[in-house]
Amino acid sequence: HKDLNLFQGILFLNISKNFLSDICPKNDSPYSFLSLTKSFDISFNYISHLFKYCFQGHSALENLFLSNNKIDKIDGGAFFGSETISKLDLSFNKISTLDNDCFHGIKKMEYLNLEGNDIIILEPNVFSEIEISSLGSPSFKVCCLYKKSENVCTVTWHWISSCDDLLSSTAMKVIIWFVAFLSIFFNIVCFVLK
């Protein structure tokens, strides 16, 4: 780490497309010498896990690009110590779960991009401590969980439903009941005639 201190004044660091598979060993931040870095691009690598305290010591970090990696696990507190992150790009990874404390340490964010992930499990308070101005979402349910504003999400909203109601329109509810009734009626007719 002695030689790495030469890089302390770097404001913008791009180490994308470098075949990196691990950027932070468990409970360690090897890039803590980059305390003045404002933009850090680690996209298009093979990183699969963001350990706790991974970005600790990045007190000036504003933009963090982690897109197009293989990230499938974000430990709680991975961004702790990097409270100044305003743009976080986690798009096109393999994230399937967002735990309550995965963004712990970040209070306000201008842009969070989660597009291109297959998020299946969302903890109910994953966005409770964070204020996001713009959220790039892979699915409607992520936007629904971030209930602070519907205008924040960039996902295509479904015209059939809203976050509060699966079928928000009364006309849609009537049509669904009518189709269901007709289906049951004709199934009974077919069963009786056979």
PDB file of C-alpha atoms in Angstrom:
ATOM      1  CA  HIS A   1       0.000   0.000   0.000  1.00  0.00           C
ATOM      2  CA  LYS A   2       3.007   2.288   0.358  1.00  0.00           C
ATOM      3  CA  ASP A   3       3.309   2.745  -3.411  1.00  0.00           C
ATOM      4  CA  LEU A   4      -0.423   3.340  -3.762  1.00  0.00           C
ATOM      5  CA  ASN A   5      -0.152   6.577  -1.780  1.00  0.00           C
ATOM      6  CA  LEU A   6       1.254   8.140  -4.959  1.00  0.00           C
ATOM      7  CA  PHE A   7      -2.324   8.067  -6.331  1.00  0.00           C
ATOM      8  CA  GLN A   8      -3.906   9.977  -3.432  1.00  0.00           C
ATOM      9  CA  GLY A   9      -4.740  13.066  -5.491  1.00  0.00           C
ATOM     10  CA  ILE A  10      -6.616  11.266  -8.297  1.00  0.00           C
ATOM     11  CA  LEU A  11     -10.042  12.840  -8.838  1.00  0.00           C
ATOM     12  CA  PHE A  12     -11.329  10.531 -11.591  1.00  0.00           C
ATOM     13  CA  LEU A  13     -10.327   6.871 -11.754  1.00  0.00           C
ATOM     14  CA  ASN A  14     -11.455   4.499 -14.489  1.00  0.00           C
ATOM     15  CA  ILE A  15     -10.477   0.858 -14.012  1.00  0.00           C
ATOM     16  CA  SER A  16     -13.288  -0.548 -16.135  1.00  0.00           C
ATOM     17  CA  LYS A  17     -12.706  -3.504 -18.468  1.00  0.00           C
ATOM     18  CA  ASN A  18      -9.764  -4.829 -16.434  1.00  0.00           C
ATOM     19  CA  PHE A  19     -10.994  -8.362 -15.664  1.00  0.00           C
ATOM     20  CA  LEU A  20     -11.232  -7.521 -11.944  1.00  0.00           C
ATOM     21  CA  SER A  21     -13.090 -10.125  -9.925  1.00  0.00           C
ATOM     22  CA  ASP A  22     -12.670  -8.620  -6.466  1.00  0.00           C
ATOM     23  CA  ILE A  23     -12.324  -4.970  -5.594  1.00  0.00           C
ATOM     24  CA  CYS A  24     -12.551  -5.219  -1.851  1.00  0.00           C
ATOM     25  CA  PRO A  25     -11.591  -8.222   0.215  1.00  0.00           C
ATOM     26  CA  LYS A  26     -13.923  -8.990   3.102  1.00  0.00           C
ATOM     27  CA  ASN A  27     -14.062  -6.083   5.597  1.00  0.00           C
ATOM     28  CA  ASP A  28     -11.284  -4.174   3.852  1.00  0.00           C
ATOM     29  CA  SER A  29     -11.133  -1.242   1.474  1.00  0.00           C
ATOM     30  CA  PRO A  30      -8.006  -1.466  -0.677  1.00  0.00           C
ATOM     31  CA  TYR A  31      -8.897   1.781  -2.411  1.00  0.00           C
ATOM     32  CA  SER A  32      -9.164   3.848   0.780  1.00  0.00           C
ATOM     33  CA  PHE A  33      -6.094   5.788  -0.405  1.00  0.00           C
ATOM     34  CA  LEU A  34      -8.448   7.353  -2.962  1.00  0.00           C
ATOM     35  CA  SER A  35     -10.095   9.556  -0.352  1.00  0.00           C
ATOM     36  CA  LEU A  36     -10.164  12.553  -2.720  1.00  0.00           C
ATOM     37  CA  THR A  37     -11.526  10.669  -5.734  1.00  0.00           C
ATOM     38  CA  LYS A  38     -14.835  12.088  -6.982  1.00  0.00           C
ATOM     39  CA  SER A  39     -15.604   9.582  -9.749  1.00  0.00           C
ATOM     40  CA  PHE A  40     -14.742   5.888  -9.690  1.00  0.00           C
ATOM     41  CA  ASP A  41     -15.592   3.652 -12.682  1.00  0.00           C
ATOM     42  CA  ILE A  42     -15.271  -0.081 -12.045  1.00  0.00           C
ATOM     43  CA  SER A  43     -17.796  -1.168 -14.679  1.00  0.00           C
ATOM     44  CA  PHE A  44     -17.421  -4.063 -17.160  1.00  0.00           C
ATOM     45  CA  ASN A  45     -15.451  -6.311 -14.801  1.00  0.00           C
ATOM     46  CA  TYR A  46     -16.220  -9.611 -13.061  1.00  0.00           C
ATOM     47  CA  ILE A  47     -17.019  -8.367  -9.558  1.00  0.00           C
ATOM     48  CA  SER A  48     -19.639 -10.529  -7.860  1.00  0.00           C
ATOM     49  CA  HIS A  49     -19.773  -9.365  -4.242  1.00  0.00           C
ATOM     50  CA  LEU A  50     -19.631  -5.977  -2.503  1.00  0.00           C
ATOM     51  CA  PHE A  51     -18.504  -6.654   1.054  1.00  0.00           C
ATOM     52  CA  LYS A  52     -19.276  -4.545   4.119  1.00  0.00           C
ATOM     53  CA  TYR A  53     -17.133  -1.367   4.304  1.00  0.00           C
ATOM     54  CA  CYS A  54     -16.013  -1.900   0.712  1.00  0.00           C
ATOM     55  CA  PHE A  55     -16.046   1.832  -0.019  1.00  0.00           C
ATOM     56  CA  GLN A  56     -15.166   3.095   3.447  1.00  0.00           C
ATOM     57  CA  GLY A  57     -12.850   6.082   3.351  1.00  0.00           C
ATOM     58  CA  HIS A  58     -14.151   7.404   0.029  1.00  0.00           C
ATOM     59  CA  SER A  59     -15.323  10.582   1.690  1.00  0.00           C
ATOM     60  CA  ALA A  60     -15.346  12.663  -1.528  1.00  0.00           C
ATOM     61  CA  LEU A  61     -16.839  10.040  -3.858  1.00  0.00           C
ATOM     62  CA  GLU A  62     -19.762  11.410  -5.888  1.00  0.00           C
ATOM     63  CA  ASN A  63     -20.066   9.019  -8.843  1.00  0.00           C
ATOM     64  CA  LEU A  64     -19.650   5.256  -8.569  1.00  0.00           C
ATOM     65  CA  PHE A  65     -20.088   3.130 -11.678  1.00  0.00           C
ATOM     66  CA  LEU A  66     -20.432  -0.626 -11.078  1.00  0.00           C
ATOM     67  CA  SER A  67     -22.528  -1.533 -14.119  1.00  0.00           C
ATOM     68  CA  ASN A  68     -22.072  -4.671 -16.223  1.00  0.00           C
ATOM     69  CA  ASN A  69     -20.333  -6.735 -13.566  1.00  0.00           C
ATOM     70  CA  LYS A  70     -21.589  -9.979 -12.031  1.00  0.00           C
ATOM     71  CA  ILE A  71     -22.683  -8.483  -8.700  1.00  0.00           C
ATOM     72  CA  ASP A  72     -25.216 -10.747  -7.020  1.00  0.00           C
ATOM     73  CA  LYS A  73     -24.621  -9.795  -3.381  1.00  0.00           C
ATOM     74  CA  ILE A  74     -24.371  -6.400  -1.671  1.00  0.00           C
ATOM     75  CA  ASP A  75     -23.572  -6.646   2.030  1.00  0.00           C
ATOM     76  CA  GLY A  76     -25.159  -4.181   4.413  1.00  0.00           C
ATOM     77  CA  GLY A  77     -22.835  -1.228   4.886  1.00  0.00           C
ATOM     78  CA  ALA A  78     -20.938  -1.764   1.621  1.00  0.00           C
ATOM     79  CA  PHE A  79     -21.269   1.971   0.956  1.00  0.00           C
ATOM     80  CA  PHE A  80     -20.737   3.041   4.570  1.00  0.00           C
ATOM     81  CA  GLY A  81     -18.156   5.826   4.680  1.00  0.00           C
ATOM     82  CA  SER A  82     -19.127   7.046   1.212  1.00  0.00           C
ATOM     83  CA  GLU A  83     -22.040   9.247   2.204  1.00  0.00           C
ATOM     84  CA  THR A  84     -21.335  11.693  -0.626  1.00  0.00           C
ATOM     85  CA  ILE A  85     -22.271   9.274  -3.441  1.00  0.00           C
ATOM     86  CA  SER A  86     -24.842  11.071  -5.583  1.00  0.00           C
ATOM     87  CA  LYS A  87     -24.817   8.784  -8.653  1.00  0.00           C
ATOM     88  CA  LEU A  88     -24.649   5.014  -8.223  1.00  0.00           C
ATOM     89  CA  ASP A  89     -24.887   2.776 -11.268  1.00  0.00           C
ATOM     90  CA  LEU A  90     -25.532  -0.898 -10.474  1.00  0.00           C
ATOM     91  CA  SER A  91     -27.209  -1.645 -13.798  1.00  0.00           C
ATOM     92  CA  PHE A  92     -26.877  -4.934 -15.682  1.00  0.00           C
ATOM     93  CA  ASN A  93     -25.594  -7.071 -12.851  1.00  0.00           C
ATOM     94  CA  LYS A  94     -27.108 -10.197 -11.303  1.00  0.00           C
ATOM     95  CA  ILE A  95     -28.716  -8.560  -8.280  1.00  0.00           C
ATOM     96  CA  SER A  96     -31.758 -10.549  -7.191  1.00  0.00           C
ATOM     97  CA  THR A  97     -32.050  -9.352  -3.575  1.00  0.00           C
ATOM     98  CA  LEU A  98     -31.981  -5.904  -2.016  1.00  0.00           C
ATOM     99  CA  ASP A  99     -31.628  -6.093   1.771  1.00  0.00           C
ATOM    100  CA  ASN A 100     -32.793  -3.340   4.129  1.00  0.00           C
ATOM    101  CA  ASP A 101     -29.288  -2.113   4.838  1.00  0.00           C
ATOM    102  CA  CYS A 102     -27.586  -2.551   1.447  1.00  0.00           C
ATOM    103  CA  PHE A 103     -27.515   1.250   0.926  1.00  0.00           C
ATOM    104  CA  HIS A 104     -26.783   2.028   4.581  1.00  0.00           C
ATOM    105  CA  GLY A 105     -24.624   5.113   4.878  1.00  0.00           C
ATOM    106  CA  ILE A 106     -26.056   6.978   1.894  1.00  0.00           C
ATOM    107  CA  LYS A 107     -28.703   9.555   2.839  1.00  0.00           C
ATOM    108  CA  LYS A 108     -29.368  11.391  -0.398  1.00  0.00           C
ATOM    109  CA  MET A 109     -28.759  10.313  -3.974  1.00  0.00           C
ATOM    110  CA  GLU A 110     -29.349  12.101  -7.258  1.00  0.00           C
ATOM    111  CA  TYR A 111     -29.501   8.914  -9.348  1.00  0.00           C
ATOM    112  CA  LEU A 112     -29.630   5.203  -8.576  1.00  0.00           C
ATOM    113  CA  ASN A 113     -29.642   2.869 -11.569  1.00  0.00           C
ATOM    114  CA  LEU A 114     -30.792  -0.728 -10.970  1.00  0.00           C
ATOM    115  CA  GLU A 115     -31.923  -1.468 -14.539  1.00  0.00           C
ATOM    116  CA  GLY A 116     -31.060  -4.816 -16.086  1.00  0.00           C
ATOM    117  CA  ASN A 117     -31.175  -6.744 -12.804  1.00  0.00           C
ATOM    118  CA  ASP A 118     -33.667  -9.470 -11.977  1.00  0.00           C
ATOM    119  CA  ILE A 119     -34.670  -8.251  -8.535  1.00  0.00           C
ATOM    120  CA  ILE A 120     -36.913 -10.843  -6.923  1.00  0.00           C
ATOM    121  CA  ILE A 121     -36.618 -10.164  -3.187  1.00  0.00           C
ATOM    122  CA  LEU A 122     -37.046  -6.623  -1.892  1.00  0.00           C
ATOM    123  CA  GLU A 123     -36.866  -5.971   1.828  1.00  0.00           C
ATOM    124  CA  PRO A 124     -39.638  -3.533   2.835  1.00  0.00           C
ATOM    125  CA  ASN A 125     -37.332  -0.802   4.187  1.00  0.00           C
ATOM    126  CA  VAL A 126     -34.578  -0.921   1.566  1.00  0.00           C
ATOM    127  CA  PHE A 127     -35.185   2.724   0.605  1.00  0.00           C
ATOM    128  CA  SER A 128     -36.356   4.039   3.999  1.00  0.00           C
ATOM    129  CA  GLU A 129     -33.118   5.867   4.881  1.00  0.00           C
ATOM    130  CA  ILE A 130     -32.338   7.223   1.430  1.00  0.00           C
ATOM    131  CA  GLU A 131     -33.784  10.066  -0.612  1.00  0.00           C
ATOM    132  CA  ILE A 132     -33.485   9.432  -4.357  1.00  0.00           C
ATOM    133  CA  SER A 133     -34.163  12.029  -7.051  1.00  0.00           C
ATOM    134  CA  SER A 134     -34.170   9.554  -9.966  1.00  0.00           C
ATOM    135  CA  LEU A 135     -34.426   5.759  -9.839  1.00  0.00           C
ATOM    136  CA  GLY A 136     -33.705   3.567 -12.855  1.00  0.00           C
ATOM    137  CA  SER A 137     -35.663   0.440 -12.112  1.00  0.00           C
ATOM    138  CA  PRO A 138     -35.853  -2.993 -13.708  1.00  0.00           C
ATOM    139  CA  SER A 139     -39.428  -3.522 -12.606  1.00  0.00           C
ATOM    140  CA  PHE A 140     -42.614  -1.883 -11.480  1.00  0.00           C
ATOM    141  CA  LYS A 141     -42.368  -3.427  -7.979  1.00  0.00           C
ATOM    142  CA  VAL A 142     -39.094  -1.635  -7.178  1.00  0.00           C
ATOM    143  CA  CYS A 143     -40.762   1.694  -7.950  1.00  0.00           C
ATOM    144  CA  CYS A 144     -43.744   0.763  -5.827  1.00  0.00           C
ATOM    145  CA  LEU A 145     -41.468   0.090  -2.877  1.00  0.00           C
ATOM    146  CA  TYR A 146     -39.964   3.550  -3.277  1.00  0.00           C
ATOM    147  CA  LYS A 147     -43.268   5.279  -2.543  1.00  0.00           C
ATOM    148  CA  LYS A 148     -41.916   8.776  -2.029  1.00  0.00           C
ATOM    149  CA  SER A 149     -42.839   9.820  -5.583  1.00  0.00           C
ATOM    150  CA  GLU A 150     -44.076   8.060  -8.713  1.00  0.00           C
ATOM    151  CA  ASN A 151     -42.237  10.608 -10.872  1.00  0.00           C
ATOM    152  CA  VAL A 152     -38.842   9.379  -9.637  1.00  0.00           C
ATOM    153  CA  CYS A 153     -38.807   6.055 -11.513  1.00  0.00           C
ATOM    154  CA  THR A 154     -37.767   5.561 -15.105  1.00  0.00           C
ATOM    155  CA  VAL A 155     -39.547   2.209 -15.454  1.00  0.00           C
ATOM    156  CA  THR A 156     -42.498   1.978 -17.839  1.00  0.00           C
ATOM    157  CA  TRP A 157     -45.635   2.222 -15.717  1.00  0.00           C
ATOM    158  CA  HIS A 158     -48.411  -0.287 -16.329  1.00  0.00           C
ATOM    159  CA  TRP A 159     -51.671   1.291 -17.410  1.00  0.00           C
ATOM    160  CA  ILE A 160     -53.681  -1.508 -15.799  1.00  0.00           C
ATOM    161  CA  SER A 161     -52.388  -1.140 -12.271  1.00  0.00           C
ATOM    162  CA  SER A 162     -50.963   1.258  -9.768  1.00  0.00           C
ATOM    163  CA  CYS A 163     -48.809   0.715  -6.689  1.00  0.00           C
ATOM    164  CA  ASP A 164     -51.849   0.796  -4.429  1.00  0.00           C
ATOM    165  CA  ASP A 165     -54.190  -1.393  -6.426  1.00  0.00           C
ATOM    166  CA  LEU A 166     -53.635  -4.231  -8.887  1.00  0.00           C
ATOM    167  CA  LEU A 167     -56.545  -3.043 -11.023  1.00  0.00           C
ATOM    168  CA  SER A 168     -56.951   0.664 -10.345  1.00  0.00           C
ATOM    169  CA  SER A 169     -59.757   1.258 -12.852  1.00  0.00           C
ATOM    170  CA  THR A 170     -63.351   0.248 -12.005  1.00  0.00           C
ATOM    171  CA  ALA A 171     -64.006  -0.518 -15.676  1.00  0.00           C
ATOM    172  CA  MET A 172     -61.082  -2.972 -15.693  1.00  0.00           C
ATOM    173  CA  LYS A 173     -62.448  -4.689 -12.577  1.00  0.00           C
ATOM    174  CA  VAL A 174     -65.888  -5.083 -14.198  1.00  0.00           C
ATOM    175  CA  ILE A 175     -64.383  -6.489 -17.404  1.00  0.00           C
ATOM    176  CA  ILE A 176     -62.248  -9.004 -15.462  1.00  0.00           C
ATOM    177  CA  TRP A 177     -65.311 -10.170 -13.464  1.00  0.00           C
ATOM    178  CA  PHE A 178     -67.376 -10.431 -16.653  1.00  0.00           C
ATOM    179  CA  VAL A 179     -64.702 -12.526 -18.411  1.00  0.00           C
ATOM    180  CA  ALA A 180     -64.323 -14.726 -15.326  1.00  0.00           C
ATOM    181  CA  PHE A 181     -68.103 -15.242 -15.134  1.00  0.00           C
ATOM    182  CA  LEU A 182     -68.322 -16.120 -18.850  1.00  0.00           C
ATOM    183  CA  SER A 183     -65.442 -18.583 -18.514  1.00  0.00           C
ATOM    184  CA  ILE A 184     -67.091 -20.351 -15.593  1.00  0.00           C
ATOM    185  CA  PHE A 185     -70.491 -20.377 -17.326  1.00  0.00           C
ATOM    186  CA  PHE A 186     -69.177 -21.888 -20.577  1.00  0.00           C
ATOM    187  CA  ASN A 187     -67.071 -24.438 -18.696  1.00  0.00           C
ATOM    188  CA  ILE A 188     -70.201 -25.590 -16.871  1.00  0.00           C
ATOM    189  CA  VAL A 189     -72.141 -25.742 -20.180  1.00  0.00           C
ATOM    190  CA  CYS A 190     -69.369 -27.832 -21.758  1.00  0.00           C
ATOM    191  CA  PHE A 191     -69.260 -30.146 -18.735  1.00  0.00           C
ATOM    192  CA  VAL A 192     -73.055 -30.649 -18.744  1.00  0.00           C
ATOM    193  CA  LEU A 193     -73.265 -31.273 -22.515  1.00  0.00           C
ATOM    194  CA  LYS A 194     -70.542 -33.932 -22.445  1.00  0.00           C
TER     195      LYS A 194
END
